[in-house]
Coordinates of C-alpha atoms in Angstrom, one line a residue:
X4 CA 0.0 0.0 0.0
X5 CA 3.0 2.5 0.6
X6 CA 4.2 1.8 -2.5
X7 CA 1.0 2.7 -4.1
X8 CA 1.0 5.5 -2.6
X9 CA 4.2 6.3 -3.6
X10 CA 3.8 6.3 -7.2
X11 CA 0.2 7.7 -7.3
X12 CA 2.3 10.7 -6.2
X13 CA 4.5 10.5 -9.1
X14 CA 2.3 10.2 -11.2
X15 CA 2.7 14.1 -12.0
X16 CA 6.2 15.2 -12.4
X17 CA 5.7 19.1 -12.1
X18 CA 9.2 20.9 -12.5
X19 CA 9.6 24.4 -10.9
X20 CA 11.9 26.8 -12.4
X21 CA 12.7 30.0 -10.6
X22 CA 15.1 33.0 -10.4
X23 CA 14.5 33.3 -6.8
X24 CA 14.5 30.3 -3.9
X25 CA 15.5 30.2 -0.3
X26 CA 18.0 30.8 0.9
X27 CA 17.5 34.3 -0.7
X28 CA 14.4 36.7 0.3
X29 CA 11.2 38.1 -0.7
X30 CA 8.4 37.5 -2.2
X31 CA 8.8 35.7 -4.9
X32 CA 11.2 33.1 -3.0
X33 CA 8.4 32.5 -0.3
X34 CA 6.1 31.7 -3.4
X35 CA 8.1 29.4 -4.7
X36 CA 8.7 27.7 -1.6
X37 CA 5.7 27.1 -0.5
X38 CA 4.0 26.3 -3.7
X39 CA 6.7 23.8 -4.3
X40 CA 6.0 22.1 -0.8
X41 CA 2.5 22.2 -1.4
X42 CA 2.1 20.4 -5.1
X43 CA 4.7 17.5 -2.7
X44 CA 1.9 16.6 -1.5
X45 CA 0.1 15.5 -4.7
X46 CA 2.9 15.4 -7.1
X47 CA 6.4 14.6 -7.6
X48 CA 8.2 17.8 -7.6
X49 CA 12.0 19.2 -8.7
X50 CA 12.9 22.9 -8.4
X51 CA 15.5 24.5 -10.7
X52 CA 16.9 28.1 -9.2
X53 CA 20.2 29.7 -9.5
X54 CA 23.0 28.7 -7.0
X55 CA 23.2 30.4 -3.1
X56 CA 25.8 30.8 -0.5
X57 CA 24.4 28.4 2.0
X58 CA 22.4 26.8 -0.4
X59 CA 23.8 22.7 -0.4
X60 CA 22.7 22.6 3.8
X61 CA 19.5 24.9 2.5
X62 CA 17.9 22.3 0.1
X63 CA 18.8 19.2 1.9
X64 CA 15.9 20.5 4.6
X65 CA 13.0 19.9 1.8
X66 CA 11.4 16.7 0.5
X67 CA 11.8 17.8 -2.9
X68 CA 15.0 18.1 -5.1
X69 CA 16.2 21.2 -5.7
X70 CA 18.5 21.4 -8.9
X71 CA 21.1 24.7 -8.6
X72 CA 22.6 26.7 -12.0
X73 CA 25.6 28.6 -12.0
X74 CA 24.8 32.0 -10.6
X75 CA 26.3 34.0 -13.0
X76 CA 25.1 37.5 -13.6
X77 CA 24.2 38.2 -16.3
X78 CA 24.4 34.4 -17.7
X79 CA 21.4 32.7 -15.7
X80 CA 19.1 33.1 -18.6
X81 CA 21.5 30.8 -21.0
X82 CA 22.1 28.4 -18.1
X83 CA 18.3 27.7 -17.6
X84 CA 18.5 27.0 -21.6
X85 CA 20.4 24.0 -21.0
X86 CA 18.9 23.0 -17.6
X87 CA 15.7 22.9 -18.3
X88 CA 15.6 20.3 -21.5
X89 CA 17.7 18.2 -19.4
X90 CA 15.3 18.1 -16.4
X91 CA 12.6 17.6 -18.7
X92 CA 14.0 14.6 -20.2
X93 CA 15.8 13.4 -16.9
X94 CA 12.4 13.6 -14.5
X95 CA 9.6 13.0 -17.6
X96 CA 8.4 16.2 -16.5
X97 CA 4.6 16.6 -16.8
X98 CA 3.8 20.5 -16.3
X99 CA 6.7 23.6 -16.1
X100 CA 6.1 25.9 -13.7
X101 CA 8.2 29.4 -13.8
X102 CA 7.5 31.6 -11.2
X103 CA 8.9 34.9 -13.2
X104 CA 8.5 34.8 -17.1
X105 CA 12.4 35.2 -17.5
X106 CA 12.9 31.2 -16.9
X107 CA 10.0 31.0 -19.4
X108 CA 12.2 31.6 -22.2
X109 CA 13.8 28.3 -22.1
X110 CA 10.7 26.1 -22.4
X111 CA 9.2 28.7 -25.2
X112 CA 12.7 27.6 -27.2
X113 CA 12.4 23.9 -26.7
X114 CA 8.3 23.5 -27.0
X115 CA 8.9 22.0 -30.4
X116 CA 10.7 19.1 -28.7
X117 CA 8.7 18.7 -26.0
X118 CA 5.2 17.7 -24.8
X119 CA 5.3 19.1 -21.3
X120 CA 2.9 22.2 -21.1
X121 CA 4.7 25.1 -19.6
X122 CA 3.2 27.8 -16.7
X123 CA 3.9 31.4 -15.9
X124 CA 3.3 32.9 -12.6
X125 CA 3.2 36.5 -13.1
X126 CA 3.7 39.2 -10.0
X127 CA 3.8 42.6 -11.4
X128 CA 7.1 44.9 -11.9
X129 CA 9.1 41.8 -13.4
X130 CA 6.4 42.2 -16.9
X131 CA 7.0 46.3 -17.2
X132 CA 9.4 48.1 -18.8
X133 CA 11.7 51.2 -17.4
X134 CA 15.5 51.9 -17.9
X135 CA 16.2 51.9 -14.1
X136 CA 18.8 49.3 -14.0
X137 CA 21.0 47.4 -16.6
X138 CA 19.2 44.4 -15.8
X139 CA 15.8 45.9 -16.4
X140 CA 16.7 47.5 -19.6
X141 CA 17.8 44.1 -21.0
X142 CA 14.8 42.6 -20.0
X143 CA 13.5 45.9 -22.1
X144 CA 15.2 44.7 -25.4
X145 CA 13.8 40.7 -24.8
X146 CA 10.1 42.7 -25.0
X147 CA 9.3 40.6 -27.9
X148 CA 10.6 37.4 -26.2
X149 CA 8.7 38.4 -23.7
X150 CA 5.6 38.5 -25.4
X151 CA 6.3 35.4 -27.6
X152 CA 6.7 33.0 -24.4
X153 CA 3.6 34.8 -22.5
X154 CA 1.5 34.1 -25.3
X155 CA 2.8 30.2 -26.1
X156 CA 2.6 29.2 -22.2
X157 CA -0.7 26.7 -21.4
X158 CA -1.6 28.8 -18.3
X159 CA -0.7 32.4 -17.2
X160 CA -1.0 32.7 -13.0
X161 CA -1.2 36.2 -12.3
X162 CA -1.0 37.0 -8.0
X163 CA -4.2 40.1 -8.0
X164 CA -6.8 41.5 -10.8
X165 CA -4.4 44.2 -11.2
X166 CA -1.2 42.1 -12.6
X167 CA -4.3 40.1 -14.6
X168 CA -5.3 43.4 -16.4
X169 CA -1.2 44.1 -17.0
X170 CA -1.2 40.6 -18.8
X171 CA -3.7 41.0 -21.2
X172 CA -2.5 44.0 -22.8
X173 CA 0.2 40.9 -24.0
X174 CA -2.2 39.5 -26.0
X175 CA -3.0 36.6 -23.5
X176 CA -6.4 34.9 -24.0
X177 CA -8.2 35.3 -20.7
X178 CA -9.2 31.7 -20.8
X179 CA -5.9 31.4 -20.0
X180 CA -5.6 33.9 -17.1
X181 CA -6.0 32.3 -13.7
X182 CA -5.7 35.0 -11.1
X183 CA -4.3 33.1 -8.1
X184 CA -3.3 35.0 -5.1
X185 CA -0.7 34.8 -2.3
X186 CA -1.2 32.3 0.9
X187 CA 0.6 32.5 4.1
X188 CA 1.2 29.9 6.7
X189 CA -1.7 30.2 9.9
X190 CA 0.1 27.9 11.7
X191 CA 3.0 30.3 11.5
X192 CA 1.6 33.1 11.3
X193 CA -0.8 33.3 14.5
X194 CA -2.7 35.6 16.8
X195 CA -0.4 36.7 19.7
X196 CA -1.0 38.9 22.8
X197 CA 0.4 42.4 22.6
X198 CA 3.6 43.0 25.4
X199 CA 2.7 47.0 24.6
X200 CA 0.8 47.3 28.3
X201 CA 0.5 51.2 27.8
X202 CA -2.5 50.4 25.3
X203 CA -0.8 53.6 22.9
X204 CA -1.9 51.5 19.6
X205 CA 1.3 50.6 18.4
X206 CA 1.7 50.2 14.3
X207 CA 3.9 48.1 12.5
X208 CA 5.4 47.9 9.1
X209 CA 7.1 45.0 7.8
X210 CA 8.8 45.9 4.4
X211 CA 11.7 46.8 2.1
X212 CA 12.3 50.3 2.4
X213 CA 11.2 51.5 -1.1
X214 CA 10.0 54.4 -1.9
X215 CA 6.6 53.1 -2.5
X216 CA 6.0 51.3 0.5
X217 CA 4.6 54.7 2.1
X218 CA 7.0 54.7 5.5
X219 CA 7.3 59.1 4.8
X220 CA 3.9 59.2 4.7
X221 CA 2.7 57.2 7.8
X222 CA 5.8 59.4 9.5
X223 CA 3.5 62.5 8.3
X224 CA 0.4 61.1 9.1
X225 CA 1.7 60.6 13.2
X226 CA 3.0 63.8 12.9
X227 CA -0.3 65.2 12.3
X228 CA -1.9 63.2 14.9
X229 CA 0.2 65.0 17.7
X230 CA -2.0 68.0 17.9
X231 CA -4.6 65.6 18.4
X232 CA -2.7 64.1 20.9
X233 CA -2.4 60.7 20.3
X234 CA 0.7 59.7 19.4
X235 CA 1.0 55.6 18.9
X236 CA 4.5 53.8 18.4
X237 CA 5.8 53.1 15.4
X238 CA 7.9 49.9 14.6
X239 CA 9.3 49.9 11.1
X240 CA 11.1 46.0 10.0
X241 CA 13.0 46.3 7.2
X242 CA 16.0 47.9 5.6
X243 CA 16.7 50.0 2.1
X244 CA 17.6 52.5 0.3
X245 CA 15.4 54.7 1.9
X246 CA 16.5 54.4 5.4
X247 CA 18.4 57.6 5.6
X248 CA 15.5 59.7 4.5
X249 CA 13.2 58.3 6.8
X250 CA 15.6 58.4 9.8
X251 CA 16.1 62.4 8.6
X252 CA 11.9 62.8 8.6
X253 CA 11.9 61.4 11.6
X254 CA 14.1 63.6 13.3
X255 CA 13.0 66.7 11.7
X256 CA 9.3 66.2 12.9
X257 CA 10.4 64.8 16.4
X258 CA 9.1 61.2 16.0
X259 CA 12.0 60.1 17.6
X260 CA 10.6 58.8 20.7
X261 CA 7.8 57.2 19.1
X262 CA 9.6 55.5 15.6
X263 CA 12.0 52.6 15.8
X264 CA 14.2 51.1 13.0
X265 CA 14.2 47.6 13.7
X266 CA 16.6 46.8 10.5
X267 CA 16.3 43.0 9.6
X268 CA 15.2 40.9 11.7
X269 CA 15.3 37.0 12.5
X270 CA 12.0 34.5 12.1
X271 CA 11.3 34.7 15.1
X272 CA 11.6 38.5 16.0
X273 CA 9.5 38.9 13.3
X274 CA 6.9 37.0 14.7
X275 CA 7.2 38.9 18.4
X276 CA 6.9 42.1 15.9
X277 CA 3.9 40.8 14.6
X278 CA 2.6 39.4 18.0
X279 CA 3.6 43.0 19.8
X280 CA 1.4 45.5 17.1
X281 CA -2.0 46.6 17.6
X282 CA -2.5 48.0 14.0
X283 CA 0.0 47.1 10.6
X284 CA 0.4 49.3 7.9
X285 CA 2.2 50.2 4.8
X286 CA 0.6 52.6 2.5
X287 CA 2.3 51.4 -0.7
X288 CA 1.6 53.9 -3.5
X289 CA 2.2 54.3 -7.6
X290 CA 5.5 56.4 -8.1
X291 CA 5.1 58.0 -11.4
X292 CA 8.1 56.6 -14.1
X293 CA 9.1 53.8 -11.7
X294 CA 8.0 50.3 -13.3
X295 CA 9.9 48.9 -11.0
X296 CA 8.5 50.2 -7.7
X297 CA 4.7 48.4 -8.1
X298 CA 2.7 46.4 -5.4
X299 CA 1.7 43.4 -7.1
X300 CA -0.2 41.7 -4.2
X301 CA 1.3 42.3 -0.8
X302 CA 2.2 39.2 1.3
X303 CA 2.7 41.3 4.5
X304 CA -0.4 41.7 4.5
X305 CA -1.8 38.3 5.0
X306 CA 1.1 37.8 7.8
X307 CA -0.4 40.8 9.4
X308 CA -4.1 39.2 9.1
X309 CA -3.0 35.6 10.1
X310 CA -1.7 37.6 12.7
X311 CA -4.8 38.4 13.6
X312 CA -3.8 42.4 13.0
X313 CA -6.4 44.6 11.5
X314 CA -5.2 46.5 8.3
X315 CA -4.5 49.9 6.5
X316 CA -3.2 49.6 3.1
X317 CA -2.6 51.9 0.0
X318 CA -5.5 51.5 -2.1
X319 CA -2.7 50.7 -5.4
X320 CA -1.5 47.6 -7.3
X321 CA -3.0 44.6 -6.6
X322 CA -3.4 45.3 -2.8
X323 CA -7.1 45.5 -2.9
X324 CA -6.8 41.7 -3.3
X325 CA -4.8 41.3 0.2
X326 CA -7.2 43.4 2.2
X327 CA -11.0 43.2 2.7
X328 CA -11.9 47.3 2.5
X329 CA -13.8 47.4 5.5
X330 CA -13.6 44.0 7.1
X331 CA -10.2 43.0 7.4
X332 CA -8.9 46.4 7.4
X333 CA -8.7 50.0 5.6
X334 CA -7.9 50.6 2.6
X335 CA -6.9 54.3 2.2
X336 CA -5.7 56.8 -0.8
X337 CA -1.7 56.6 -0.6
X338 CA -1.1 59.8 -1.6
X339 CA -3.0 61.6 1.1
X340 CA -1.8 61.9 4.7
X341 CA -4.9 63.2 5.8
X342 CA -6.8 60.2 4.4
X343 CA -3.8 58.2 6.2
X344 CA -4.0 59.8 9.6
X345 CA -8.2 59.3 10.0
X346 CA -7.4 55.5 9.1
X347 CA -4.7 55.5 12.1
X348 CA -7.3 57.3 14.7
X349 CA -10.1 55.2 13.5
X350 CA -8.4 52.2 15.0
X351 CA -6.2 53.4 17.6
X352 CA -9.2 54.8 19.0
X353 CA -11.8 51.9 18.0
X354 CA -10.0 49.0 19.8
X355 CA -13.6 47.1 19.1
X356 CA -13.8 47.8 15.4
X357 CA -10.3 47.1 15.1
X358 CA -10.7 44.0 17.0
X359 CA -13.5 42.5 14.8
X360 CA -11.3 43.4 12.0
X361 CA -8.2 41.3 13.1
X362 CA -10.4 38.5 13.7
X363 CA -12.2 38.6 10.1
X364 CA -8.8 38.9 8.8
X365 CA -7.4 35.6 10.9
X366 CA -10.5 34.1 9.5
X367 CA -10.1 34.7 5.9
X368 CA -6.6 33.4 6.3
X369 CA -8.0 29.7 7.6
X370 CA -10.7 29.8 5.3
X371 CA -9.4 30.8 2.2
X372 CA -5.6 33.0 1.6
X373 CA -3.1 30.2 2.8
X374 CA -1.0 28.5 1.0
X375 CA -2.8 25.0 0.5
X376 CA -5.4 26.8 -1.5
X377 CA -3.0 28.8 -3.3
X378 CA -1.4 25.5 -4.3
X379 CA -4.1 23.2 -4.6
X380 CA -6.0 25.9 -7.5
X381 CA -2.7 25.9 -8.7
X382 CA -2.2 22.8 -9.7
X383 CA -5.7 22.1 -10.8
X384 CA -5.4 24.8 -13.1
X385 CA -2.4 23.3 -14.5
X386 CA -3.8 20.3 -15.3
X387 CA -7.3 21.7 -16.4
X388 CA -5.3 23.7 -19.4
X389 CA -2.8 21.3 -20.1
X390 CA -5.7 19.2 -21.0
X391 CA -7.1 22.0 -23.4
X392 CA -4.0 22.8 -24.8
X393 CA -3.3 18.9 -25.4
X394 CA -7.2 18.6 -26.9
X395 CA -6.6 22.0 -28.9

């Protein structure tokens, strides 16, 4: 019977082919993590990402193989070229999964040869176009590339409506857009009790410190509170380029004793940060002429809620589709402290409301924005299209 079970498993070989995997961070690594040890459970899975320090003792902690390239700047594209017809061939890979459309390129070049359908998972900045870097503005020139292996993949997986409205101005089908979003881990990510005893509503932000994650403006919004006295702490997780600035605005509107730079922080402080805030919020906004700089979904988000945090978020990008307006939290105009600092009061002030909120966000988490959903509809998707594409 174990046996059986075994190769009922591997039945489905999926292949999972990445730019970004643990050890490195950020979104898209989490994603690929956790997607990858999600489909284990139902399929036979191999994950192809560029070489890490650390990386050998990293992978040998998973149940899946993990297949490392060179990391050579500059070169990873060519490497996946050869990597992926080789894994294809060496695991009779069933369905390619890349998690950024980069990796995509390979199996658009060797579709000819082979049956296996391939997926793109699609977050936002990685698809648009801006000269901000020299890696950006090659992925510029590979436009029709681009284009060419968005429109030849089986199934396109954007993470919010907002990415799934960037995708079809590539000429996708939308019977071949699957908007699935972000998961995080409840068991995790869980509801702590607060160690702030002086009830002051502290806030939290847990994010790179971009421009367009809004830390300036929820430093003006506080300062603006002031003359209505309230004056909650401020815990900001992350570092960036940014940092300077905001340690300057801080000082120059004498938020020093309420704002703390946390810098990076371990697993498991971030969990205490998480357990420790009353309210989490990063007001992520557009920045005119920066491609680069664009909320696709917002995973913090979901910590915060499984967290059982309510939320205030920037109403841009695709975060409309990691916050409930009204239910799990607030969903505010970016650009506009004022709009910003009523959001803050509202539940600093309304520990009920703000309460409920927290609670219908831990809820949605359970119910539906965790990562076994998120891979489960992934995978059925997969196989739903491969089967059109195979019957087309």
């Amino acid at each position: 019977m174990v046996a059986l079970r075994r190769e009922e498993k591997r039945l489905v070989n999926v292949l999972i082919v990445g730019t970004d995997f643990p050890p490195n961070s950020g979104g898209i690594s989490t994603y690929s993590r956790e997607i990858a040890q999600v489909l284990t459970e139902r399929c036979s899975v191999t994950v192809l990402a560029p070489g890490a320090t650390g990386s050998r003792a990293f992978d040998e902690t998973f149940c899946f193989e993990v297949v490392r390239t060179p990391n050579i700047p500059f070169l990873r594209t060519l490497a996946f070229l050869v990597y992926v017809p080789w894994l294809l061939v060496r695991k009779r890979t069933d369905l390619v999964l890349h998690t950024v459309w980069t990796t995509a390129l390979a199996s658009h070049m060797w579709h000819r040869f082979f049956r296996a359908p391939y997926f793109v998972s699609v977050h936002a900045s990685e698809i648009l176009d801006d000269n901000r870097s020299i890696r950006r503005r090659i992925k510029g020139y590979l436009g029709r590339w681009r284009r060419a292996a968005l429109r030849r993949a089986a199934g396109i997986f954007p993470v919010s409506r907002y990415t799934a409205r960037l995708i079809e101005g590539f000429g996708v089908a939308k019977a071949r857009i699957r908007v699935i979003t972000h998961g995080v881990d409840p068991v995790r990510f869980y509801p702590g009790t607060a160690s702030d005893s002086s009830g002051d509503g502290g806030l939290l932000t847990v994010a790179r410190l971009d421009l367009h994650k809004g830390h300036d403006k929820v430093l003006e919004a506080l300062a603006r509170l002031r003359d209505e006295r309230l004056s909650p702490r401020y815990t900001i997780v992350g570092e960036g380029e940014e940092r300077a600035r905001l340690a300057r605005m801080t000082q120059a509107l004498g938020l020093q004793e309420q704002v703390t730079f946390a810098g990076f922080v371990s697993d498991e402080e971030l969990l205490r940060a998480y357990a420790d805030a009353e309210v989490f919020i990063m007001a992520s906004r557009e920045i005119p002429g920066r491609q680069d700089l664009i909320e696709g979904f917002g995973l913090s988000f979901l910590e915060a809620s499984a967290s059982g945090l309510p939320v205030i978020a920037g109403r841009s990008g695709g975060v409309p589709d990691a916050v409930l307006d009204g239910k799990t939290g607030l969903l505010v105009d970016p650009c506009d402290v004022g709009d910003i600092a009523r959001a803050i009061k509202c539940l600093v002030t309304d520990r009920e409301r703000a309460r409920r909120m927290g609670e219908k966000g831990r809820k949605w988490v359970e119910e539906e924005m965790n990562w076994d959903r998120a891979g489960g509809t992934l995978l059925d998707a997969m196989q739903e299209l491969s089967r059109d594409r195979l019957s087309s």
